[in-house]
Amino acid sequence: MNGVIDDRLASVFDDVVRRNPSEVEFHQAVREVLETLGPVIDRHPEFAEHEIIQRLCEPERQIMFRVPWQDDAGDVHINRGMRVQFNSALGPYKGGLRFHPSVNLGIIKFLGFEQIFKNALTGMPIGGGKGGSDFDPKGRSDAEIMRFCQSFMTELARSLGEYTDVPAGDIGVGGREIGYLFGQYKRITNRYESGVITGKGIDWGGALVRTEATGYGAAFFLQEMLATRETSLDGRTAVVSGSGNVAIYAVEKLQQLGAVVVACSDSSGVVHDPAGLDLALLKQVKEVERARVEAYADRRASARFVPAGNVWEVPCHVAIPSATQNELTGADAATLLRNGCIAVVEGANMPCTPEAVRIFAEATIAFGPGKAANAGGVATSALEMQQNASRDSWTFAHTEARLEEIMRNIHQLCHETADAYGAPNDLVTGANIAGFHRVAQAMVALGLI
Ligand code: GLU
């Protein structure tokens, strides 16, 4: 990772920018991968010969559709829905749905592109895709959420299937939304096709640990990163950004592994709790009441709420950005280093800006890129698909043990690949090359399609 795209790949990047104007997040995600792939072309000229990288940057299919729905007052709203089916060389398209007002095609494409490599790193038979809508679920009633999900799925259903494309959740899409989406799919197709969507409820085809998986997985990955540096999480101060599904379960596993998590956040501000977050209270506020983090601080004497605060100003040894893309800037990276941070692991997708990643690399602190570190979510989705295919349901302990093993393997693969390519400890390079290698080999084998 040196911030430079190899001459042979520069035209690929130029084409991506020309063909996808103003999709800045997509450009950013492609650029970061291309910067690390030069050495792979040296060793594998066949990948260049088959134009694998050019093909990888162009989604196999992009679907966009209108989502009309009515609110509780009877007013009509129109949102835009989309699904980018990016690459299916390793298996059916797999990736979440994001419902957030910021969603546009460039964001879905960046997420879909990342998902190809992430899913390849899991070693499981899943391709890469992503979808979503610019619908804002904030403040909407259950009935409104249901009507929106039904309208969204009425259009998307024709493009899905357990062997075709298997969505799951992402920001704004959790168990409740997956239920309404699956219900509408079942109604339209007249098929109880459990494997068509993951993140389902436990009583109707879901898998234990799927809810916890992304956050747990990031904590396991962090544990592995620290172990290679002969240290551990025990007694470490941790800061997590966000307070959604990834953040909450990262906090849970970090605490179990001996860390003290002293801060989290949401779009309204930061909670700083030097005594260590009370996880039961955080879950009550966020999962049960669907309230803002301020409500946590109101009920906890040791906690302070900082409206519109910056969570990265809270001193910590380890930081887990788990909110959204580009939330941790170069200035934040400098602050973290000044405060003694020794490791950063991305719970969210691309939460650190390129400048932040460069600063961490120069300081040689441990850095775990999202496409490796947050792969536990989608890996456990693949475990859910396995259980659905065999009409089986595994215990929590068994599934968690599988998740831990998968995260250990991903870390080892990234670490060894970085070494093999002369970039020791550079897990960005290791993750990109290892993920790319798996997809590229499959694409060569499948011919020009
Ligand atoms: N949205 C999650 C991710 O970014 C999970 C995707 C899935 O389980 O399919 O990986």
Tab-separated table of C-alpha atoms and ligand atoms in Angstrom:
chain	number	residue	atom	x	y	z
A	1	MET	CA	0.000	0.000	0.000
A	2	ASN	CA	1.878	3.079	-1.202
A	3	GLY	CA	-0.881	5.340	-2.517
A	4	VAL	CA	0.145	4.758	-6.138
A	5	ILE	CA	-1.637	2.766	-8.838
A	6	ASP	CA	0.698	0.622	-10.956
A	7	ASP	CA	1.089	2.036	-14.503
A	8	ARG	CA	-0.536	-1.038	-16.017
A	9	LEU	CA	-3.691	-0.468	-13.941
A	10	ALA	CA	-3.957	3.320	-14.265
A	11	SER	CA	-6.187	3.079	-17.343
A	12	VAL	CA	-8.536	0.726	-15.465
A	13	PHE	CA	-9.030	3.375	-12.814
A	14	ASP	CA	-9.484	6.118	-15.418
A	15	ASP	CA	-12.185	4.030	-17.087
A	16	VAL	CA	-13.982	3.498	-13.768
A	17	VAL	CA	-14.027	7.256	-13.115
A	18	ARG	CA	-15.137	8.070	-16.672
A	19	ARG	CA	-17.862	5.442	-16.724
A	20	ASN	CA	-19.191	6.180	-13.226
A	21	PRO	CA	-18.958	9.967	-12.918
A	22	SER	CA	-19.455	11.491	-9.470
A	23	GLU	CA	-19.624	8.107	-7.704
A	24	VAL	CA	-16.840	9.168	-5.356
A	25	GLU	CA	-17.145	6.388	-2.775
A	26	PHE	CA	-16.995	3.795	-5.555
A	27	HIS	CA	-13.868	5.458	-6.966
A	28	GLN	CA	-12.324	5.436	-3.483
A	29	ALA	CA	-12.970	1.717	-2.938
A	30	VAL	CA	-11.653	0.778	-6.396
A	31	ARG	CA	-8.585	2.963	-6.022
A	32	GLU	CA	-7.637	1.389	-2.704
A	33	VAL	CA	-7.783	-2.096	-4.218
A	34	LEU	CA	-5.954	-1.152	-7.439
A	35	GLU	CA	-3.125	0.432	-5.436
A	36	THR	CA	-2.289	-2.991	-4.030
A	37	LEU	CA	-2.690	-5.234	-7.095
A	38	GLY	CA	0.396	-4.349	-9.172
A	39	PRO	CA	2.538	-7.170	-7.698
A	40	VAL	CA	-0.199	-9.747	-8.398
A	41	ILE	CA	-0.076	-8.939	-12.117
A	42	ASP	CA	3.702	-9.508	-12.029
A	43	ARG	CA	3.212	-12.986	-10.637
A	44	HIS	CA	0.048	-13.839	-12.554
A	45	PRO	CA	0.169	-12.466	-16.082
A	46	GLU	CA	-2.861	-14.643	-16.887
A	47	PHE	CA	-5.038	-12.276	-14.833
A	48	ALA	CA	-4.013	-9.384	-17.075
A	49	GLU	CA	-4.449	-11.485	-20.191
A	50	HIS	CA	-8.051	-12.256	-19.230
A	51	GLU	CA	-8.720	-8.601	-18.287
A	52	ILE	CA	-9.851	-9.821	-14.865
A	53	ILE	CA	-9.437	-6.474	-13.102
A	54	GLN	CA	-11.366	-4.571	-15.778
A	55	ARG	CA	-14.172	-7.125	-15.568
A	56	LEU	CA	-14.222	-6.986	-11.763
A	57	CYS	CA	-14.797	-3.225	-11.811
A	58	GLU	CA	-17.927	-3.499	-13.962
A	59	PRO	CA	-20.948	-4.967	-12.126
A	60	GLU	CA	-22.545	-7.969	-13.804
A	61	ARG	CA	-25.961	-6.329	-13.411
A	62	GLN	CA	-27.437	-3.166	-11.845
A	63	ILE	CA	-31.122	-2.924	-11.035
A	64	MET	CA	-32.932	0.312	-10.143
A	65	PHE	CA	-36.590	0.699	-9.402
A	66	ARG	CA	-39.268	2.980	-7.989
A	67	VAL	CA	-40.584	2.224	-4.506
A	68	PRO	CA	-43.961	3.904	-3.921
A	69	TRP	CA	-45.502	3.648	-0.453
A	70	GLN	CA	-48.049	5.367	1.752
A	71	ASP	CA	-47.414	6.754	5.236
A	72	ASP	CA	-49.816	6.452	8.175
A	73	ALA	CA	-51.496	9.738	7.251
A	74	GLY	CA	-52.210	8.423	3.742
A	75	ASP	CA	-49.571	10.598	2.021
A	76	VAL	CA	-47.715	9.006	-0.872
A	77	HIS	CA	-43.900	8.804	-0.931
A	78	ILE	CA	-41.573	7.735	-3.714
A	79	ASN	CA	-38.145	6.276	-2.958
A	80	ARG	CA	-35.523	4.739	-5.170
A	81	GLY	CA	-34.550	1.091	-4.730
A	82	MET	CA	-31.497	-0.599	-6.188
A	83	ARG	CA	-29.500	-3.807	-6.230
A	84	VAL	CA	-26.036	-4.102	-7.714
A	85	GLN	CA	-25.248	-7.732	-8.590
A	86	PHE	CA	-21.519	-7.263	-8.783
A	87	ASN	CA	-19.793	-10.600	-9.157
A	88	SER	CA	-21.010	-14.198	-9.019
A	89	ALA	CA	-17.811	-16.117	-9.804
A	90	LEU	CA	-17.693	-17.736	-6.363
A	91	GLY	CA	-21.410	-18.161	-5.666
A	92	PRO	CA	-24.768	-16.367	-5.721
A	93	TYR	CA	-24.579	-12.601	-5.176
A	94	LYS	CA	-24.485	-12.000	-1.429
A	95	GLY	CA	-24.595	-8.756	0.488
A	96	GLY	CA	-26.849	-6.573	2.557
A	97	LEU	CA	-29.540	-3.985	1.917
A	98	ARG	CA	-29.030	-0.477	3.287
A	99	PHE	CA	-31.961	1.860	3.998
A	100	HIS	CA	-30.595	5.347	4.642
A	101	PRO	CA	-31.265	8.787	3.114
A	102	SER	CA	-27.615	9.002	1.953
A	103	VAL	CA	-27.950	5.925	-0.276
A	104	ASN	CA	-27.172	6.446	-3.960
A	105	LEU	CA	-25.780	4.231	-6.689
A	106	GLY	CA	-22.151	5.172	-5.930
A	107	ILE	CA	-22.504	4.107	-2.302
A	108	ILE	CA	-24.173	0.826	-3.195
A	109	LYS	CA	-21.460	0.173	-5.789
A	110	PHE	CA	-18.640	0.822	-3.323
A	111	LEU	CA	-20.290	-1.551	-0.877
A	112	GLY	CA	-20.880	-4.182	-3.561
A	113	PHE	CA	-17.291	-3.922	-4.761
A	114	GLU	CA	-15.924	-4.356	-1.208
A	115	GLN	CA	-18.299	-7.260	-0.705
A	116	ILE	CA	-16.728	-9.269	-3.559
A	117	PHE	CA	-13.352	-9.382	-1.800
A	118	LYS	CA	-14.800	-9.718	1.694
A	119	ASN	CA	-16.939	-12.668	0.705
A	120	ALA	CA	-13.990	-14.296	-1.089
A	121	LEU	CA	-11.883	-13.948	2.077
A	122	THR	CA	-14.424	-15.957	4.082
A	123	GLY	CA	-13.625	-18.972	1.890
A	124	MET	CA	-17.347	-19.637	1.513
A	125	PRO	CA	-19.246	-20.041	-1.775
A	126	ILE	CA	-20.706	-16.535	-2.058
A	127	GLY	CA	-20.375	-13.851	-4.719
A	128	GLY	CA	-20.703	-10.117	-4.077
A	129	GLY	CA	-23.654	-7.738	-4.298
A	130	LYS	CA	-25.353	-4.944	-2.393
A	131	GLY	CA	-28.610	-3.053	-2.477
A	132	GLY	CA	-30.774	-0.581	-0.687
A	133	SER	CA	-32.829	2.541	-0.844
A	134	ASP	CA	-32.697	6.224	0.054
A	135	PHE	CA	-35.677	5.569	2.360
A	136	ASP	CA	-35.192	7.064	5.838
A	137	PRO	CA	-36.570	4.683	8.492
A	138	LYS	CA	-35.972	7.180	11.317
A	139	GLY	CA	-39.214	8.034	13.125
A	140	ARG	CA	-41.341	5.711	10.964
A	141	SER	CA	-43.952	3.452	12.563
A	142	ASP	CA	-43.830	-0.338	12.267
A	143	ALA	CA	-46.722	-0.188	9.821
A	144	GLU	CA	-44.884	2.310	7.604
A	145	ILE	CA	-41.728	0.192	7.679
A	146	MET	CA	-43.795	-2.838	6.697
A	147	ARG	CA	-45.477	-1.080	3.770
A	148	PHE	CA	-42.148	0.216	2.519
A	149	CYS	CA	-40.498	-3.234	2.765
A	150	GLN	CA	-43.423	-4.852	0.957
A	151	SER	CA	-43.264	-2.360	-1.882
A	152	PHE	CA	-39.471	-2.701	-2.124
A	153	MET	CA	-39.653	-6.509	-2.249
A	154	THR	CA	-42.530	-6.540	-4.745
A	155	GLU	CA	-40.073	-5.161	-7.285
A	156	LEU	CA	-36.860	-6.873	-6.093
A	157	ALA	CA	-38.306	-10.401	-5.724
A	158	ARG	CA	-37.961	-11.177	-9.438
A	159	SER	CA	-34.179	-10.679	-9.210
A	160	LEU	CA	-33.581	-12.868	-6.140
A	161	GLY	CA	-33.332	-16.577	-5.405
A	162	GLU	CA	-31.308	-18.856	-3.163
A	163	TYR	CA	-29.061	-19.729	-6.139
A	164	THR	CA	-29.167	-16.228	-7.644
A	165	ASP	CA	-28.958	-13.410	-5.131
A	166	VAL	CA	-29.294	-13.538	-1.342
A	167	PRO	CA	-29.683	-10.198	0.489
A	168	ALA	CA	-29.358	-9.553	4.222
A	169	GLY	CA	-29.302	-6.476	6.449
A	170	ASP	CA	-27.013	-3.458	6.620
A	171	ILE	CA	-27.564	0.046	8.032
A	172	GLY	CA	-31.315	0.569	8.614
A	173	VAL	CA	-32.185	-3.065	7.889
A	174	GLY	CA	-32.374	-5.424	10.875
A	175	GLY	CA	-34.489	-8.357	11.973
A	176	ARG	CA	-37.778	-6.469	11.704
A	177	GLU	CA	-37.172	-5.395	8.094
A	178	ILE	CA	-35.836	-8.835	7.073
A	179	GLY	CA	-39.093	-10.311	8.387
A	180	TYR	CA	-41.297	-8.023	6.287
A	181	LEU	CA	-39.072	-8.517	3.217
A	182	PHE	CA	-39.088	-12.301	3.539
A	183	GLY	CA	-42.843	-12.343	4.183
A	184	GLN	CA	-43.509	-10.455	0.959
A	185	TYR	CA	-41.088	-12.645	-1.035
A	186	LYS	CA	-42.875	-15.755	0.250
A	187	ARG	CA	-46.250	-14.293	-0.638
A	188	ILE	CA	-45.245	-13.331	-4.174
A	189	THR	CA	-43.432	-16.566	-5.028
A	190	ASN	CA	-45.548	-18.982	-2.973
A	191	ARG	CA	-42.286	-20.604	-1.838
A	192	TYR	CA	-40.865	-20.924	1.663
A	193	GLU	CA	-37.380	-20.400	0.266
A	194	SER	CA	-35.469	-19.832	3.503
A	195	GLY	CA	-32.103	-19.497	1.760
A	196	VAL	CA	-33.196	-16.442	-0.236
A	197	ILE	CA	-32.403	-13.984	2.567
A	198	THR	CA	-30.286	-14.096	5.724
A	199	GLY	CA	-30.582	-12.450	9.111
A	200	LYS	CA	-33.960	-14.131	9.609
A	201	GLY	CA	-35.578	-14.584	13.024
A	202	ILE	CA	-34.606	-17.729	14.916
A	203	ASP	CA	-38.163	-19.109	14.834
A	204	TRP	CA	-38.494	-18.911	11.062
A	205	GLY	CA	-35.239	-20.123	9.556
A	206	GLY	CA	-32.652	-17.765	11.034
A	207	ALA	CA	-29.345	-18.755	12.577
A	208	LEU	CA	-28.086	-18.145	16.080
A	209	VAL	CA	-25.134	-15.700	16.240
A	210	ARG	CA	-26.075	-13.905	12.977
A	211	THR	CA	-27.144	-10.796	14.947
A	212	GLU	CA	-23.914	-10.765	16.937
A	213	ALA	CA	-21.631	-11.937	14.142
A	214	THR	CA	-20.218	-8.738	12.616
A	215	GLY	CA	-19.336	-7.161	15.969
A	216	TYR	CA	-18.073	-10.421	17.478
A	217	GLY	CA	-16.060	-11.110	14.340
A	218	ALA	CA	-14.366	-7.696	14.445
A	219	ALA	CA	-13.392	-8.284	18.080
A	220	PHE	CA	-12.001	-11.754	17.236
A	221	PHE	CA	-10.036	-10.210	14.371
A	222	LEU	CA	-8.653	-7.545	16.697
A	223	GLN	CA	-7.653	-10.245	19.163
A	224	GLU	CA	-5.682	-11.996	16.390
A	225	MET	CA	-4.004	-8.748	15.305
A	226	LEU	CA	-2.888	-8.083	18.865
A	227	ALA	CA	-1.714	-11.684	19.340
A	228	THR	CA	0.681	-11.364	16.374
A	229	ARG	CA	2.113	-8.347	18.192
A	230	GLU	CA	2.356	-10.368	21.378
A	231	THR	CA	-0.252	-8.449	23.299
A	232	SER	CA	-3.965	-8.823	24.089
A	233	LEU	CA	-7.222	-7.005	24.806
A	234	ASP	CA	-7.016	-7.646	28.509
A	235	GLY	CA	-7.372	-4.378	30.435
A	236	ARG	CA	-7.308	-2.288	27.237
A	237	THR	CA	-9.434	0.819	26.903
A	238	ALA	CA	-11.607	0.643	23.782
A	239	VAL	CA	-13.731	3.144	21.871
A	240	VAL	CA	-16.441	2.067	19.454
A	241	SER	CA	-18.252	4.477	17.149
A	242	GLY	CA	-21.915	3.983	16.324
A	243	SER	CA	-24.450	2.134	18.455
A	244	GLY	CA	-26.134	-0.108	15.896
A	245	ASN	CA	-25.889	-3.819	15.505
A	246	VAL	CA	-22.152	-3.920	14.731
A	247	ALA	CA	-21.195	-1.568	17.576
A	248	ILE	CA	-23.334	-3.217	20.260
A	249	TYR	CA	-21.968	-6.705	19.638
A	250	ALA	CA	-18.420	-5.465	19.229
A	251	VAL	CA	-18.819	-3.958	22.715
A	252	GLU	CA	-20.201	-7.248	24.046
A	253	LYS	CA	-17.296	-9.348	22.740
A	254	LEU	CA	-14.644	-6.754	23.648
A	255	GLN	CA	-15.931	-6.789	27.211
A	256	GLN	CA	-15.887	-10.601	27.290
A	257	LEU	CA	-12.276	-10.489	26.075
A	258	GLY	CA	-11.292	-8.193	28.953
A	259	ALA	CA	-11.398	-4.714	27.391
A	260	VAL	CA	-13.114	-1.696	28.973
A	261	VAL	CA	-15.256	0.058	26.356
A	262	VAL	CA	-15.638	3.696	27.369
A	263	ALA	CA	-17.474	5.354	24.468
A	264	CYS	CA	-19.935	4.890	21.643
A	265	SER	CA	-22.005	7.302	19.549
A	266	ASP	CA	-24.830	7.932	17.121
A	267	SER	CA	-25.578	10.732	14.685
A	268	SER	CA	-26.733	12.978	17.559
A	269	GLY	CA	-23.537	12.769	19.645
A	270	VAL	CA	-21.150	10.795	21.823
A	271	VAL	CA	-21.550	8.948	25.092
A	272	HIS	CA	-18.417	8.870	27.245
A	273	ASP	CA	-18.648	6.449	30.149
A	274	PRO	CA	-15.228	6.096	31.854
A	275	ALA	CA	-16.600	3.375	34.154
A	276	GLY	CA	-17.195	1.188	31.093
A	277	LEU	CA	-20.409	0.944	29.070
A	278	ASP	CA	-23.378	-0.767	30.733
A	279	LEU	CA	-24.264	-3.095	27.871
A	280	ALA	CA	-27.704	-4.076	29.170
A	281	LEU	CA	-28.697	-0.415	29.344
A	282	LEU	CA	-27.265	0.299	25.898
A	283	LYS	CA	-29.252	-2.607	24.422
A	284	GLN	CA	-32.418	-1.427	26.176
A	285	VAL	CA	-32.026	2.096	24.748
A	286	LYS	CA	-31.011	1.146	21.211
A	287	GLU	CA	-32.643	-2.226	20.525
A	288	VAL	CA	-35.830	-2.073	22.599
A	289	GLU	CA	-36.670	1.642	22.712
A	290	ARG	CA	-34.961	2.568	19.402
A	291	ALA	CA	-33.951	5.804	21.168
A	292	ARG	CA	-30.855	8.052	20.853
A	293	VAL	CA	-27.705	7.427	22.919
A	294	GLU	CA	-28.494	10.514	24.980
A	295	ALA	CA	-31.155	8.417	26.731
A	296	TYR	CA	-28.331	6.124	27.907
A	297	ALA	CA	-26.404	9.022	29.479
A	298	ASP	CA	-29.597	10.301	31.155
A	299	ARG	CA	-29.902	7.039	33.067
A	300	ARG	CA	-26.249	6.360	33.913
A	301	ALA	CA	-24.451	8.450	36.539
A	302	SER	CA	-20.929	7.706	35.252
A	303	ALA	CA	-21.773	8.710	31.661
A	304	ARG	CA	-21.683	12.053	29.917
A	305	PHE	CA	-23.379	12.919	26.610
A	306	VAL	CA	-21.523	15.265	24.252
A	307	PRO	CA	-23.939	16.583	21.607
A	308	ALA	CA	-22.356	16.482	18.143
A	309	GLY	CA	-19.104	15.341	19.803
A	310	ASN	CA	-16.211	13.519	18.148
A	311	VAL	CA	-15.855	10.012	19.541
A	312	TRP	CA	-12.202	9.776	18.395
A	313	GLU	CA	-11.222	12.414	20.940
A	314	VAL	CA	-11.855	9.933	23.748
A	315	PRO	CA	-8.420	8.426	24.589
A	316	CYS	CA	-8.161	4.681	23.941
A	317	HIS	CA	-5.771	1.818	23.152
A	318	VAL	CA	-8.022	0.269	20.528
A	319	ALA	CA	-10.598	1.895	18.240
A	320	ILE	CA	-13.388	0.136	16.359
A	321	PRO	CA	-15.140	2.474	13.873
A	322	SER	CA	-18.520	0.772	13.442
A	323	ALA	CA	-20.826	3.490	12.139
A	324	THR	CA	-20.420	4.321	8.441
A	325	GLN	CA	-18.048	5.139	5.566
A	326	ASN	CA	-15.424	7.880	5.930
A	327	GLU	CA	-16.320	8.608	9.560
A	328	LEU	CA	-12.684	8.584	10.747
A	329	THR	CA	-10.555	11.254	9.044
A	330	GLY	CA	-6.821	11.967	8.880
A	331	ALA	CA	-7.196	14.468	11.736
A	332	ASP	CA	-8.989	11.823	13.825
A	333	ALA	CA	-6.211	9.328	13.062
A	334	ALA	CA	-3.626	11.837	14.324
A	335	THR	CA	-5.681	12.373	17.495
A	336	LEU	CA	-5.907	8.626	18.133
A	337	LEU	CA	-2.138	8.215	17.742
A	338	ARG	CA	-1.441	11.158	20.028
A	339	ASN	CA	-3.629	9.521	22.672
A	340	GLY	CA	-1.711	6.235	22.509
A	341	CYS	CA	-3.939	4.118	20.252
A	342	ILE	CA	-2.188	0.877	19.192
A	343	ALA	CA	-4.827	-0.778	17.003
A	344	VAL	CA	-7.753	0.169	14.761
A	345	VAL	CA	-10.156	-2.367	13.339
A	346	GLU	CA	-12.925	-1.454	10.887
A	347	GLY	CA	-16.313	-2.770	12.039
A	348	ALA	CA	-18.100	-0.698	9.388
A	349	ASN	CA	-17.385	-0.688	5.648
A	350	MET	CA	-14.589	1.773	4.695
A	351	PRO	CA	-15.010	3.938	7.838
A	352	CYS	CA	-11.427	5.259	7.671
A	353	THR	CA	-10.556	7.762	4.951
A	354	PRO	CA	-7.523	6.980	2.744
A	355	GLU	CA	-5.563	9.640	4.648
A	356	ALA	CA	-6.400	8.008	7.995
A	357	VAL	CA	-5.318	4.594	6.692
A	358	ARG	CA	-2.034	6.102	5.455
A	359	ILE	CA	-1.387	7.688	8.858
A	360	PHE	CA	-1.958	4.367	10.646
A	361	ALA	CA	0.328	2.575	8.175
A	362	GLU	CA	3.110	5.136	8.626
A	363	ALA	CA	2.835	4.825	12.405
A	364	THR	CA	2.940	0.993	11.964
A	365	ILE	CA	0.092	0.471	14.419
A	366	ALA	CA	-2.139	-2.567	13.830
A	367	PHE	CA	-4.849	-1.810	11.262
A	368	GLY	CA	-7.597	-4.241	10.231
A	369	PRO	CA	-9.439	-3.260	7.032
A	370	GLY	CA	-13.216	-3.791	6.980
A	371	LYS	CA	-13.281	-6.244	4.133
A	372	ALA	CA	-11.364	-8.654	6.377
A	373	ALA	CA	-12.275	-7.534	9.891
A	374	ASN	CA	-16.044	-7.209	9.431
A	375	ALA	CA	-16.448	-10.346	7.303
A	376	GLY	CA	-17.895	-12.233	10.276
A	377	GLY	CA	-21.391	-10.964	9.460
A	378	VAL	CA	-21.530	-12.253	5.933
A	379	ALA	CA	-19.642	-15.429	6.899
A	380	THR	CA	-22.359	-16.203	9.438
A	381	SER	CA	-24.939	-15.440	6.736
A	382	ALA	CA	-23.276	-18.194	4.718
A	383	LEU	CA	-23.559	-20.453	7.773
A	384	GLU	CA	-27.274	-19.559	7.900
A	385	MET	CA	-27.562	-20.586	4.226
A	386	GLN	CA	-25.862	-23.894	5.066
A	387	GLN	CA	-28.340	-24.539	7.864
A	388	ASN	CA	-31.262	-23.623	5.592
A	389	ALA	CA	-30.015	-25.954	2.839
A	390	SER	CA	-29.772	-28.864	5.263
A	391	ARG	CA	-32.912	-27.849	7.231
A	392	ASP	CA	-30.769	-27.902	10.326
A	393	SER	CA	-30.204	-25.476	13.186
A	394	TRP	CA	-26.978	-25.312	15.119
A	395	THR	CA	-26.374	-24.256	18.719
A	396	PHE	CA	-25.030	-20.824	19.661
A	397	ALA	CA	-21.769	-22.333	20.909
A	398	HIS	CA	-21.191	-24.357	17.726
A	399	THR	CA	-21.929	-21.401	15.441
A	400	GLU	CA	-19.791	-19.017	17.463
A	401	ALA	CA	-16.889	-21.483	17.386
A	402	ARG	CA	-17.219	-21.638	13.566
A	403	LEU	CA	-17.234	-17.825	13.410
A	404	GLU	CA	-14.124	-17.564	15.571
A	405	GLU	CA	-12.326	-20.111	13.404
A	406	ILE	CA	-13.325	-18.266	10.215
A	407	MET	CA	-12.034	-14.946	11.605
A	408	ARG	CA	-8.773	-16.584	12.663
A	409	ASN	CA	-8.367	-18.047	9.180
A	410	ILE	CA	-9.101	-14.709	7.490
A	411	HIS	CA	-6.552	-12.970	9.665
A	412	GLN	CA	-3.940	-15.638	8.990
A	413	LEU	CA	-4.585	-15.527	5.230
A	414	CYS	CA	-4.238	-11.727	5.129
A	415	HIS	CA	-1.152	-11.807	7.330
A	416	GLU	CA	0.579	-14.528	5.279
A	417	THR	CA	-0.353	-12.929	1.955
A	418	ALA	CA	1.082	-9.589	3.111
A	419	ASP	CA	4.317	-11.400	4.025
A	420	ALA	CA	4.410	-13.293	0.738
A	421	TYR	CA	4.113	-10.025	-1.192
A	422	GLY	CA	6.836	-8.260	0.765
A	423	ALA	CA	4.488	-6.083	2.815
A	424	PRO	CA	4.696	-7.543	6.331
A	425	ASN	CA	1.891	-6.486	8.715
A	426	ASP	CA	0.097	-4.600	5.925
A	427	LEU	CA	-3.318	-6.247	6.213
A	428	VAL	CA	-4.812	-3.893	3.617
A	429	THR	CA	-2.496	-5.335	0.984
A	430	GLY	CA	-2.933	-8.840	2.377
A	431	ALA	CA	-6.751	-8.662	2.294
A	432	ASN	CA	-6.963	-7.142	-1.176
A	433	ILE	CA	-4.535	-9.580	-2.763
A	434	ALA	CA	-5.876	-12.691	-1.034
A	435	GLY	CA	-9.514	-11.815	-1.834
A	436	PHE	CA	-8.688	-10.826	-5.401
A	437	HIS	CA	-6.702	-13.988	-5.983
A	438	ARG	CA	-9.626	-16.254	-5.100
A	439	VAL	CA	-12.103	-14.401	-7.301
A	440	ALA	CA	-9.656	-14.024	-10.189
A	441	GLN	CA	-8.858	-17.737	-10.288
A	442	ALA	CA	-12.550	-18.589	-10.410
A	443	MET	CA	-13.166	-16.022	-13.153
A	444	VAL	CA	-10.390	-17.477	-15.296
A	445	ALA	CA	-11.811	-20.969	-14.782
A	446	LEU	CA	-15.347	-19.923	-15.752
A	447	GLY	CA	-14.293	-18.349	-19.040
A	448	LEU	CA	-15.250	-15.042	-20.621
A	449	ILE	CA	-18.700	-14.404	-19.165
B	1	GLU	N1	-24.148	-5.970	5.317
B	1	GLU	C1	-23.191	-6.899	5.855
B	1	GLU	C2	-21.838	-6.646	5.255
B	1	GLU	O1	-21.487	-5.505	5.011
B	1	GLU	C3	-23.661	-8.343	5.790
B	1	GLU	C4	-24.018	-8.863	4.438
B	1	GLU	C5	-24.649	-10.251	4.447
B	1	GLU	O2	-24.751	-10.875	5.498
B	1	GLU	O3	-25.017	-10.698	3.348
B	1	GLU	O4	-21.029	-7.519	5.062
